[in-house]
Structure formats: C-alpha cells, structure tokens
XYZ file of N, CA, C and O in Angstrom:
700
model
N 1.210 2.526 -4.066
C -0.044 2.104 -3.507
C -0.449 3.030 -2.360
O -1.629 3.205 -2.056
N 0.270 3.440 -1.922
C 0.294 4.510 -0.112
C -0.254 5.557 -0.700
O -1.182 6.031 -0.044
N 0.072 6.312 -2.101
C -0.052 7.351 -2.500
C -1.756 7.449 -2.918
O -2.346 8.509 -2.712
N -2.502 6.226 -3.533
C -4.004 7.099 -3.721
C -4.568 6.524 -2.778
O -4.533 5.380 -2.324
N -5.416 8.006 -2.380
C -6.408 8.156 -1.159
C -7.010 6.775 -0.733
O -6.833 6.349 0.409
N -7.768 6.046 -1.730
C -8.988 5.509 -0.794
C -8.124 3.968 -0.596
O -8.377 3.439 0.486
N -7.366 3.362 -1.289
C -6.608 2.453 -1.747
C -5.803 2.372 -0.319
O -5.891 1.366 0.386
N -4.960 3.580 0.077
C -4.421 3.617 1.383
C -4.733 3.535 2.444
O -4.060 3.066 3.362
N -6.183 4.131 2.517
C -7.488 4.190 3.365
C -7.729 2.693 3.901
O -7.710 2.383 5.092
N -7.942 1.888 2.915
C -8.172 0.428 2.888
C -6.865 -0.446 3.441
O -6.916 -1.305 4.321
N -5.641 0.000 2.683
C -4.612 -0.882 3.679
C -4.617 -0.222 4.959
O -4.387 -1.010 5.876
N -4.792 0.885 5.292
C -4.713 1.192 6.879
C -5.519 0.409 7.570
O -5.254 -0.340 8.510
N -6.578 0.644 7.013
C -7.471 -0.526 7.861
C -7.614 -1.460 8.205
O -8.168 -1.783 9.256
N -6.992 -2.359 7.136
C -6.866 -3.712 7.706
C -5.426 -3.441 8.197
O -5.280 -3.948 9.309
N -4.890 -3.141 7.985
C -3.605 -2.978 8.938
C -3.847 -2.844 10.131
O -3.401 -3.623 10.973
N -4.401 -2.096 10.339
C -4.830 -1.461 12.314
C -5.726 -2.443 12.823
O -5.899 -2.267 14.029
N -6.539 -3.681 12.239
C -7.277 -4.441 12.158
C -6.274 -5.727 12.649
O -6.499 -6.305 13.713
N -5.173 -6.103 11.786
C -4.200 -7.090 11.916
C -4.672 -7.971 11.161
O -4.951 -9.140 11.426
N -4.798 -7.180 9.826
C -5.354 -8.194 8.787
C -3.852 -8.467 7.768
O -3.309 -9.416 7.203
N -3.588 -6.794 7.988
C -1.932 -7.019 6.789
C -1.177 -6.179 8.052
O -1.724 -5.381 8.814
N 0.238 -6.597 8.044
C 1.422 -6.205 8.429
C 2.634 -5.468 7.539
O 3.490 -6.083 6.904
N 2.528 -4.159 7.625
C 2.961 -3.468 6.945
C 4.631 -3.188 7.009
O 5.109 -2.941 8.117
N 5.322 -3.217 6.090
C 6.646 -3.057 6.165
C 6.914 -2.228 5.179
O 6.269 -2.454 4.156
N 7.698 -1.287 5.140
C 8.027 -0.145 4.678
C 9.561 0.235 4.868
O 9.953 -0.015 6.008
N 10.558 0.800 3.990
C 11.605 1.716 4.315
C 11.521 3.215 4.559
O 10.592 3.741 3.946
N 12.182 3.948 5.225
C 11.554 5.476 4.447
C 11.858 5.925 2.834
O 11.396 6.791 2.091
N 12.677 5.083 2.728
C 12.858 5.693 1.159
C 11.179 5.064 0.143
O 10.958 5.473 -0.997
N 10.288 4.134 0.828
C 9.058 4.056 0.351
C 8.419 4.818 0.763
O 7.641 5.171 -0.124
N 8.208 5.480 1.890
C 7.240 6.153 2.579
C 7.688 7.565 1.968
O 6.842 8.330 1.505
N 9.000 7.868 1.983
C 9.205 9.124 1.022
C 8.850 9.334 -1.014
O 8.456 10.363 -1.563
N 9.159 8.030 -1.662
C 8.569 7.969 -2.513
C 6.816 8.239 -2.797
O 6.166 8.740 -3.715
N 6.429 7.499 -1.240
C 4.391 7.631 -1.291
C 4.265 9.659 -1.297
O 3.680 10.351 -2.130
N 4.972 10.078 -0.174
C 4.805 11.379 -0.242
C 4.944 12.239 -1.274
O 4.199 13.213 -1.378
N 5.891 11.982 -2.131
C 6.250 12.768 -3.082
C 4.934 12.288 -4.495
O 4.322 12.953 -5.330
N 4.981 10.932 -4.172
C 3.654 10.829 -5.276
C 2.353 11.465 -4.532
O 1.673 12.165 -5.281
N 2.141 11.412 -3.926
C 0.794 12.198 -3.140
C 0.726 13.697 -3.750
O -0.038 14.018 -4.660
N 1.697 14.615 -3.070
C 2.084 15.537 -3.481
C 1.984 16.139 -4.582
O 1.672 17.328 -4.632
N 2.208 15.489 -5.532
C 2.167 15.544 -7.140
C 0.803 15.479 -7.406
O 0.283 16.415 -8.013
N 0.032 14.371 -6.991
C -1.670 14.309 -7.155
C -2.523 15.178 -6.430
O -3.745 15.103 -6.558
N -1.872 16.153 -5.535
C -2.857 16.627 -4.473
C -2.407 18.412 -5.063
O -3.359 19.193 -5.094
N -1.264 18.864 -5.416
C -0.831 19.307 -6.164
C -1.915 20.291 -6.961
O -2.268 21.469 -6.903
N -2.180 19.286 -7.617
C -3.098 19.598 -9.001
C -4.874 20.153 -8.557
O -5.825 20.475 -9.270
N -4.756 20.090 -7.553
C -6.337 20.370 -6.622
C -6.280 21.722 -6.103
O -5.489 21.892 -5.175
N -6.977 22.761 -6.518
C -7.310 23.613 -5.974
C -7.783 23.893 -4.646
O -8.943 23.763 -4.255
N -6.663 24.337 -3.902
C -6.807 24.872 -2.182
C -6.165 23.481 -1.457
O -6.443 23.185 -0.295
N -5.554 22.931 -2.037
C -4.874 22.370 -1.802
C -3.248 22.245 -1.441
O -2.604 22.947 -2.221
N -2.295 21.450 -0.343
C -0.969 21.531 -0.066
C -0.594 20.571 -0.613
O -1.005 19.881 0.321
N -0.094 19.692 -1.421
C 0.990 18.799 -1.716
C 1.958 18.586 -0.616
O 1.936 17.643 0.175
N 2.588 19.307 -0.640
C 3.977 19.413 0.730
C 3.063 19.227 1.457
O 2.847 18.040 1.702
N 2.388 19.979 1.936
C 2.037 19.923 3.322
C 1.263 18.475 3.847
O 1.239 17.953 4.961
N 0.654 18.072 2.561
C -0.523 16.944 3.030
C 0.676 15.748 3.278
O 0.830 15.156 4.346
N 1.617 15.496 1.845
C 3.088 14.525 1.960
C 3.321 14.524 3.462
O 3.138 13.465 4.062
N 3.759 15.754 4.218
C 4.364 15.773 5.613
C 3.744 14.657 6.236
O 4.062 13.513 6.561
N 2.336 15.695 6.308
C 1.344 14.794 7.507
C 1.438 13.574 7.240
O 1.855 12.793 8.096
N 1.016 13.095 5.818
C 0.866 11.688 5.327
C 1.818 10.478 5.895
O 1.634 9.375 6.410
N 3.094 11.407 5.464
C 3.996 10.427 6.296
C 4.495 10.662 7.937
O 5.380 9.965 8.434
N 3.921 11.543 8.547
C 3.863 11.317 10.271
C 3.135 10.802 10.413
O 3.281 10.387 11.563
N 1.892 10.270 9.869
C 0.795 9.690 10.374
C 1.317 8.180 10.128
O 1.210 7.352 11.032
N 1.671 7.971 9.349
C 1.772 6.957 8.733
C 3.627 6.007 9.738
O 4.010 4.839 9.803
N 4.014 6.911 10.111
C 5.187 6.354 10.777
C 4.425 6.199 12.290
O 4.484 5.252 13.074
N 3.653 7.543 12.410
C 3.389 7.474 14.002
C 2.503 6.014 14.335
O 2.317 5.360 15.361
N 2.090 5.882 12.978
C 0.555 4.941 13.672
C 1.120 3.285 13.082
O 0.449 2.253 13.051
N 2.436 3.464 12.692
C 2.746 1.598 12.588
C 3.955 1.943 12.887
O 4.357 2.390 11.813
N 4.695 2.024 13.530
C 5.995 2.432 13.813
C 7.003 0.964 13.822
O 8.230 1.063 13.793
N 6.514 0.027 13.852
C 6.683 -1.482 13.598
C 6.844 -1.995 11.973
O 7.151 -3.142 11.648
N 6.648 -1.207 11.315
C 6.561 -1.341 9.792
C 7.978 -0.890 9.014
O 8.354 -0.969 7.845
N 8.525 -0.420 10.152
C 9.657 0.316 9.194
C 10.790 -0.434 9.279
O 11.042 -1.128 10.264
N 11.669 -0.324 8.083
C 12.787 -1.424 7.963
C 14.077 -0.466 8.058
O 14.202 -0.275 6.849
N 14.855 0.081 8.491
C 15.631 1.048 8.612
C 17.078 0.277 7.133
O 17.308 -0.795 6.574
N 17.479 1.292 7.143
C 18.690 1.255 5.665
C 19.661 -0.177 6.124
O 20.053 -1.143 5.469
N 19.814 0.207 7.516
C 21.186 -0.687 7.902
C 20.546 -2.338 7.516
O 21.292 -3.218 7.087
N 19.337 -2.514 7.709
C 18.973 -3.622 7.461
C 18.784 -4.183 5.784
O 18.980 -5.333 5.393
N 18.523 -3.475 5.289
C 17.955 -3.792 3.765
C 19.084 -3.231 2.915
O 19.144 -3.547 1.727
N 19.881 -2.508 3.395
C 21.033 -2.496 2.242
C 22.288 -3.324 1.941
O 23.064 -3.034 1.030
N 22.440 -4.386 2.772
C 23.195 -5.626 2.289
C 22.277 -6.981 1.089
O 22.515 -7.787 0.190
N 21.227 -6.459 1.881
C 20.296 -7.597 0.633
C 20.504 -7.993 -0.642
O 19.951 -7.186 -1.389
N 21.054 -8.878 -1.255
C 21.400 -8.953 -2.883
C 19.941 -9.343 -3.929
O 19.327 -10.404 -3.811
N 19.641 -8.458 -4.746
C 18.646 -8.773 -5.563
C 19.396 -8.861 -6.444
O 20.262 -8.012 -6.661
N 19.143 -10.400 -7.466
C 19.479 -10.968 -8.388
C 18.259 -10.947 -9.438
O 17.090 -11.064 -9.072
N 18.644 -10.789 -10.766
C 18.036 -10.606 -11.799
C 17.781 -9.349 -12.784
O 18.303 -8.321 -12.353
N 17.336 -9.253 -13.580
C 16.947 -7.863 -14.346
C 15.431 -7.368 -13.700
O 14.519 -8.181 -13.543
N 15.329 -6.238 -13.429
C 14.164 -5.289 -13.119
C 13.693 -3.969 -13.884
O 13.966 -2.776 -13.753
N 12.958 -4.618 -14.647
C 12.550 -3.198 -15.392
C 12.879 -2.128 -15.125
O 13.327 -1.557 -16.119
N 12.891 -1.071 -13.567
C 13.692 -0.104 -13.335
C 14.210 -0.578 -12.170
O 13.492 -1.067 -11.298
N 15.729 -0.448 -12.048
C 16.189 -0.927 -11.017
C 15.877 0.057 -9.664
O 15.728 -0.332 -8.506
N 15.828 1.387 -10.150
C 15.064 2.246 -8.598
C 14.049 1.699 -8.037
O 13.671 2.409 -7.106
N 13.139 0.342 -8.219
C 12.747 -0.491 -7.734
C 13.620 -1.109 -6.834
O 13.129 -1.358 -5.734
N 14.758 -1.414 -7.010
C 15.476 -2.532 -5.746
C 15.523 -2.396 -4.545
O 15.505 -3.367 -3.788
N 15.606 -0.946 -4.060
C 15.119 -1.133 -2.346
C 13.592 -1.061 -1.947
O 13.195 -0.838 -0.804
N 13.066 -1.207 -2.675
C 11.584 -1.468 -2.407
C 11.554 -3.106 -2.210
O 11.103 -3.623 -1.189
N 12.082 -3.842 -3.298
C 12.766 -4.972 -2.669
C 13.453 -5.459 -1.829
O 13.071 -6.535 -1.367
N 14.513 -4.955 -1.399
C 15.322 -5.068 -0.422
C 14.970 -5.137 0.646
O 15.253 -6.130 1.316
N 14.164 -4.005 1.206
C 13.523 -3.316 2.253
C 12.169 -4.862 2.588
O 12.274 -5.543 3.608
N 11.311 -5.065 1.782
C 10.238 -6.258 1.911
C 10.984 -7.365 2.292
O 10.587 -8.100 3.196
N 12.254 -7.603 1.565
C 12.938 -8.919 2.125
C 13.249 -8.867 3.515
O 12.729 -9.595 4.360
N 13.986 -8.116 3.703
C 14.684 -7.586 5.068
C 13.855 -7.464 5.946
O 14.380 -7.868 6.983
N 12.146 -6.907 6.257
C 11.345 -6.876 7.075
C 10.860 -8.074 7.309
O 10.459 -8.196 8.466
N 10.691 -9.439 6.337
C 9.743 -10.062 6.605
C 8.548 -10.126 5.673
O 8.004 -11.196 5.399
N 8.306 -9.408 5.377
C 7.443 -9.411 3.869
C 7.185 -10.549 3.286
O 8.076 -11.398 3.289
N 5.998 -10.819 2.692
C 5.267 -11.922 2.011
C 4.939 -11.012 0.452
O 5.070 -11.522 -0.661
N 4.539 -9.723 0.686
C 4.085 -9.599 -0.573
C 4.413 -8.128 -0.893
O 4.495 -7.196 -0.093
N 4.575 -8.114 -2.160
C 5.120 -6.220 -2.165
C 3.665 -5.789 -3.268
O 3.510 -6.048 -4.461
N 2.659 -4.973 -2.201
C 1.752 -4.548 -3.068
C 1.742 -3.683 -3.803
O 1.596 -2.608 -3.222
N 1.872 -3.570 -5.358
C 1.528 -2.652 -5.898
C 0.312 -2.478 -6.967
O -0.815 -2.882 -6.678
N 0.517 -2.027 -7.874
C -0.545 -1.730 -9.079
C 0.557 -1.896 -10.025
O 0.255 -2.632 -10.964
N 1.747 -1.430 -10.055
C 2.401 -1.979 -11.126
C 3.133 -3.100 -10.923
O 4.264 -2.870 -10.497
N 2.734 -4.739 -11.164
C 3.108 -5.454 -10.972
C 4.364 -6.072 -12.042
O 5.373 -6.699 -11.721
N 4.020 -5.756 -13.067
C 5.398 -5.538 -14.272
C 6.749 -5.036 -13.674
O 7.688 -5.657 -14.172
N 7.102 -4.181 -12.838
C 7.684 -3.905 -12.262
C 8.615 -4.615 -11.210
O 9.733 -4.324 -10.784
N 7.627 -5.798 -10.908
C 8.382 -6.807 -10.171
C 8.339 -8.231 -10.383
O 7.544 -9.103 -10.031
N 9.440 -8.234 -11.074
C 8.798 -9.985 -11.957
C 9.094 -11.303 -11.015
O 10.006 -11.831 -10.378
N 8.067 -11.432 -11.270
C 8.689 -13.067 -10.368
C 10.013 -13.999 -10.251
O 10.388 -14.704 -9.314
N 10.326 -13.870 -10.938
C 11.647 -14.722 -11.090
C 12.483 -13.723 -10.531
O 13.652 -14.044 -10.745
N 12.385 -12.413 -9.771
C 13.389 -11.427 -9.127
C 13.211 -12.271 -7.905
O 13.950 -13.088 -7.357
N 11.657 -11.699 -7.565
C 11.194 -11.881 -6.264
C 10.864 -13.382 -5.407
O 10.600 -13.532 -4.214
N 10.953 -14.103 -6.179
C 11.121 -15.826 -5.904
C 12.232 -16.185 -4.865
O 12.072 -16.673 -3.746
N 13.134 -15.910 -5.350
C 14.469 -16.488 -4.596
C 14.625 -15.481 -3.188
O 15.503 -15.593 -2.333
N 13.702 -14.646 -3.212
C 13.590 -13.734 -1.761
C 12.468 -13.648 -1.099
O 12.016 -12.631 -0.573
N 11.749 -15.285 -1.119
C 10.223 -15.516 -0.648
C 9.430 -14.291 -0.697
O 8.576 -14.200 0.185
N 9.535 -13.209 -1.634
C 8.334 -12.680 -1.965
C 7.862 -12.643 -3.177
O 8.520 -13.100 -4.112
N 6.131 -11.858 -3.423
C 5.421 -12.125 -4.553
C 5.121 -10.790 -4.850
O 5.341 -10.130 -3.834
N 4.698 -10.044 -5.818
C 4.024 -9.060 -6.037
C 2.443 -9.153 -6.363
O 2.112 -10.014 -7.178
N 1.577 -8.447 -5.870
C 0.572 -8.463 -5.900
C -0.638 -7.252 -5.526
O -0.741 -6.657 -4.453
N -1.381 -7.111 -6.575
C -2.004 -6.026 -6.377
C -2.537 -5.725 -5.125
O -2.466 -6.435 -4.121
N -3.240 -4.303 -5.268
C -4.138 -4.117 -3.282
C -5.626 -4.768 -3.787
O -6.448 -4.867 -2.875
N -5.953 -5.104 -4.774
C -7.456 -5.322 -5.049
C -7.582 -6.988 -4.544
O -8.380 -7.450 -3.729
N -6.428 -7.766 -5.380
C -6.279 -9.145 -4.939
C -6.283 -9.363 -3.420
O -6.953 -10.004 -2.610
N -4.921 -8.300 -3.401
C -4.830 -8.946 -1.071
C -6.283 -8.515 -0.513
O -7.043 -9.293 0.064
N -6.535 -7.228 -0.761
C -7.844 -7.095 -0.151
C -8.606 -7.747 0.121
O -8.890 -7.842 1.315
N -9.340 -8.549 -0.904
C -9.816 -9.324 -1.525
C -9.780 -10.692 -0.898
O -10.832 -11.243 -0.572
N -8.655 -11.236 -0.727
C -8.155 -12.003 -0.178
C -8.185 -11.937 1.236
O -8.613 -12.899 1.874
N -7.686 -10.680 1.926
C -7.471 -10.480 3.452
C -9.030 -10.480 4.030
O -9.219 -10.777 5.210
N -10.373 -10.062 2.970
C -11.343 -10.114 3.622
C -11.980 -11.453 3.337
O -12.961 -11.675 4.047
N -11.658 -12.423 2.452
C -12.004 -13.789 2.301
C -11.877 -14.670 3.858
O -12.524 -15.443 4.564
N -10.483 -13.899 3.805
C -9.668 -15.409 5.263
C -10.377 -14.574 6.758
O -10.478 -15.157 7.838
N -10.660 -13.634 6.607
C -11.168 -13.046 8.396
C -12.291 -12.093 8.128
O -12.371 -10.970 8.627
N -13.257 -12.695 7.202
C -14.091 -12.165 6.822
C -15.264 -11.001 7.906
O -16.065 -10.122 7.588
N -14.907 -11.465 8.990
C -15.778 -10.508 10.193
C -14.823 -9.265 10.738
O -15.316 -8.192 11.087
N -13.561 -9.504 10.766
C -12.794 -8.518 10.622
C -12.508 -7.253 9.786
O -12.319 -6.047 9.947
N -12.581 -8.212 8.769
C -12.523 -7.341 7.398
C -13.656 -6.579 6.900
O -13.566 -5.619 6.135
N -14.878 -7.130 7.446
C -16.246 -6.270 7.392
C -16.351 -5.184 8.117
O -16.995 -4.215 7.713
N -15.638 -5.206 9.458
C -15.936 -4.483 10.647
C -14.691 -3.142 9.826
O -14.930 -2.141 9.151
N -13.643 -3.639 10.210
C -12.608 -2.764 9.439
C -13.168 -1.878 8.348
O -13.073 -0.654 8.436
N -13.821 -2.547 7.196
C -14.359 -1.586 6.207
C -15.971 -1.030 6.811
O -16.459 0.089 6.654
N -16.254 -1.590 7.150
C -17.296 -0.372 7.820
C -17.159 0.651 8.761
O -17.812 1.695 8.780
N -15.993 0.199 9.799
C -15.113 1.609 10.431
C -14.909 2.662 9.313
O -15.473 3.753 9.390
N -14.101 2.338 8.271
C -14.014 2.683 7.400
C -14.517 3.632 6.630
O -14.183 4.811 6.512
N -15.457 2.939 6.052
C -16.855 3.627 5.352
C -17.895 5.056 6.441
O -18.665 5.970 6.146
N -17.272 4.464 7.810
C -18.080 5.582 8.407
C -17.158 6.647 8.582
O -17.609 7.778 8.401
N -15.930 6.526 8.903
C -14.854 7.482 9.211
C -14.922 8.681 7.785
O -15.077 9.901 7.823
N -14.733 7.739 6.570
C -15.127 8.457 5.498
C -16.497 9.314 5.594
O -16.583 10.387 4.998
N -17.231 8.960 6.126
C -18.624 10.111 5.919
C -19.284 9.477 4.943
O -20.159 10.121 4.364
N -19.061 8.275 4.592
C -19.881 7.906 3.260
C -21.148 6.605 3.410
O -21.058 5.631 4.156
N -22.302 6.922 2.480
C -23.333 5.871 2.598
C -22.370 4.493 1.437
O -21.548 4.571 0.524
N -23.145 3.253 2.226
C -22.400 1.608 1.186
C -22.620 2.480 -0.201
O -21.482 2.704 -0.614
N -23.334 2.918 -0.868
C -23.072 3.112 -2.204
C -22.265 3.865 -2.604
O -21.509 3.558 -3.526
N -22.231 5.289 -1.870
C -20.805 5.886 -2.193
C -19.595 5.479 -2.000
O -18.628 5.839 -2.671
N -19.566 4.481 -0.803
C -18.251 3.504 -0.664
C -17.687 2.660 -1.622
O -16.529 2.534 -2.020
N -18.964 1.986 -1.975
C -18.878 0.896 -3.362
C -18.384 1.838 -4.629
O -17.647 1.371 -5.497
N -18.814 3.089 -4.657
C -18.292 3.630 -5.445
C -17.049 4.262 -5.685
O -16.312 4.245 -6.671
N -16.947 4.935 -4.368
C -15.600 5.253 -4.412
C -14.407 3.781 -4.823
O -13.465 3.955 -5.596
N -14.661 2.522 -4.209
C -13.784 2.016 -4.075
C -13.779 1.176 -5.903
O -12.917 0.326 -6.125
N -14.494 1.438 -6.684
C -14.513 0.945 -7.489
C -13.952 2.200 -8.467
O -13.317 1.672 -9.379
N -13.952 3.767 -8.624
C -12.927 4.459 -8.670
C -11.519 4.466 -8.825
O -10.794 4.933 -9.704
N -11.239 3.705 -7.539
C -9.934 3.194 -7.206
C -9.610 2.276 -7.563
O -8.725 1.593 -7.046
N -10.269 1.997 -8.593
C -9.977 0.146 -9.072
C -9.772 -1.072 -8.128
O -9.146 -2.118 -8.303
N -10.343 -0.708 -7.293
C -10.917 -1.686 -5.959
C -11.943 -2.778 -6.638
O -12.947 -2.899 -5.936
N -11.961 -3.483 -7.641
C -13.668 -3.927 -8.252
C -13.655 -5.037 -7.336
O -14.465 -4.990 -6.410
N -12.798 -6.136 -7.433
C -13.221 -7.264 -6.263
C -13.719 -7.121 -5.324
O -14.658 -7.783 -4.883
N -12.922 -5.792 -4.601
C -13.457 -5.894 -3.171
C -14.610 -4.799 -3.153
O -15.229 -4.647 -2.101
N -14.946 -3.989 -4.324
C -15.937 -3.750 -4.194
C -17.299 -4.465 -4.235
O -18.278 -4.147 -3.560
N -17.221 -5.545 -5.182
C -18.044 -6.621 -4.957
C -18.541 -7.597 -3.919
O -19.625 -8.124 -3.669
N -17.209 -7.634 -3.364
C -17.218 -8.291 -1.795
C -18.450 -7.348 -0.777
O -19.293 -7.921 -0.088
N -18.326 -5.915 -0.870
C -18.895 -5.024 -0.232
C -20.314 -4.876 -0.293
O -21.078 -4.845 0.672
N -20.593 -4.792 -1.439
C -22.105 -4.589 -2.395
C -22.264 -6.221 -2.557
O -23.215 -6.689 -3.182
C-alpha cells in the first residue's frame, strides 16, 4: 500500500491529520521501498534506489512513532495457514504495535481466521479511507484538500487521480 504514489499520499495525510496511526516494521517499510523502486524503475529519468531511499527517510523521519522494532514482533505466534507465509511479520509487527487493521489491496493474503485471534482485520486503503473520512469528516476534508493542493492539482484532477488508484469510494466522497 506505501508503495503507489497517490494511495500513500492519502494515508500520509490522514496520518499527519490523526485520522490513522501508522505502525510499521522496517522489514515493511523496506519491502514499500523495494516495491516503489521496481515501479519508478520503469520511468524514464527516473531513480528507483534513489526515490526507495528518500521514501523511506521521509517516511521514518515524519512518524517515527510508527515503527515496531524486531525485538518486539518477533516472539509473536501467528497461528494458521497464510497463503504466503513472507506475510507473517507484516503480521507480527501490526500485532505487536497495536494495530487494528493491516491495510492492504491484497486482502486474500490475510485471511481472517489468521488475523482474528490477534485483534486484527485486513482491509483495503479505499474502505479505511472511506471510513476515516465518514467518522471526522472536517478533518478528513481539510487533510485531502492540503492534499490536493500540495499535489498541484485542480478537484477534478484529484478525483481523477484518486480514482486511478482505485480510490473510487473516496473518490466519490470527494466529487
């Protein structure tokens, strides 16, 4: 989820907002980089490495409260079958912080009956979004219009971009 642009854009925001509370290991924040990398990669005049770096200093410097360090999340026992188990400290790590929800896009990946018995849920960024701007709805406006301006973009290119990103709820919310 950290890894595409506008999608990340959006949890930062309400993050810095105190809409979502972000928890992370580095072995996630190193997984986001290396997927970045790979997508940014492919762009002409473009760094992969280099953008990954920044991505993740920015991203440690500016929630430094989010991070779950190894010593904590590697006693954690996840019980059950997981489609790929290189998923489990992505689990581990959400339990161990405090975590309510492990957002992704591939939600197959984390089946409920793993994540149950370790009070968390999986759930897309379109739903929480969605959701995070339902419950603090003046927040969540202000946040995405910081947003939308930081980007350089008019509401329709926003609406668009974010519907791009398979943002559609909360692009609807927007428009």
């Amino acid at each position: 989820m950290l890894a595409g642009a506008v999608r990340r854009q959006v949890f930062l925001a309400f993050a810095a907002a105190g809409l979502i509370h972000p928890r992370w290991s580095r072995a996630v924040l190193m997984e986001a980089g290396h997927a970045h990398a790979k997508i940014v990669e492919k762009k002409p005049g473009r760094d992969g490495a280099g953008e990954a770096a920044l991505l993740l200093t920015e991203l440690e410097a500016g929630f430094p409260e989010a991070d779950v360090p190894e010593t904590l999340w590697s006693h954690v026992r996840v019980e059950g079958k997981l489609p790929d188990r290189g998923d489990e400290h992505v689990i581990k790590a959400a339990a161990a912080g405090g975590a309510r929800y492990i957002v992704t896009e591939n939600l197959r990946d984390f089946p409920a009956a793993v994540l149950a018995p370790l009070g968390l849920a999986a759930v897309g960024s379109d739903a929480l979004f969605s959701d995070r701007l339902a419950a603090a709805p003046e927040a969540g406006a202000a946040a995405l219009i910081a947003l939308r301006a930081r980007l350089g973009l008019d509401e329709d290119a926003f609406r668009d971009a974010l519907l791009r990103s398979r943002l559609k709820r909360l692009a609807g919310r927007v428009g």
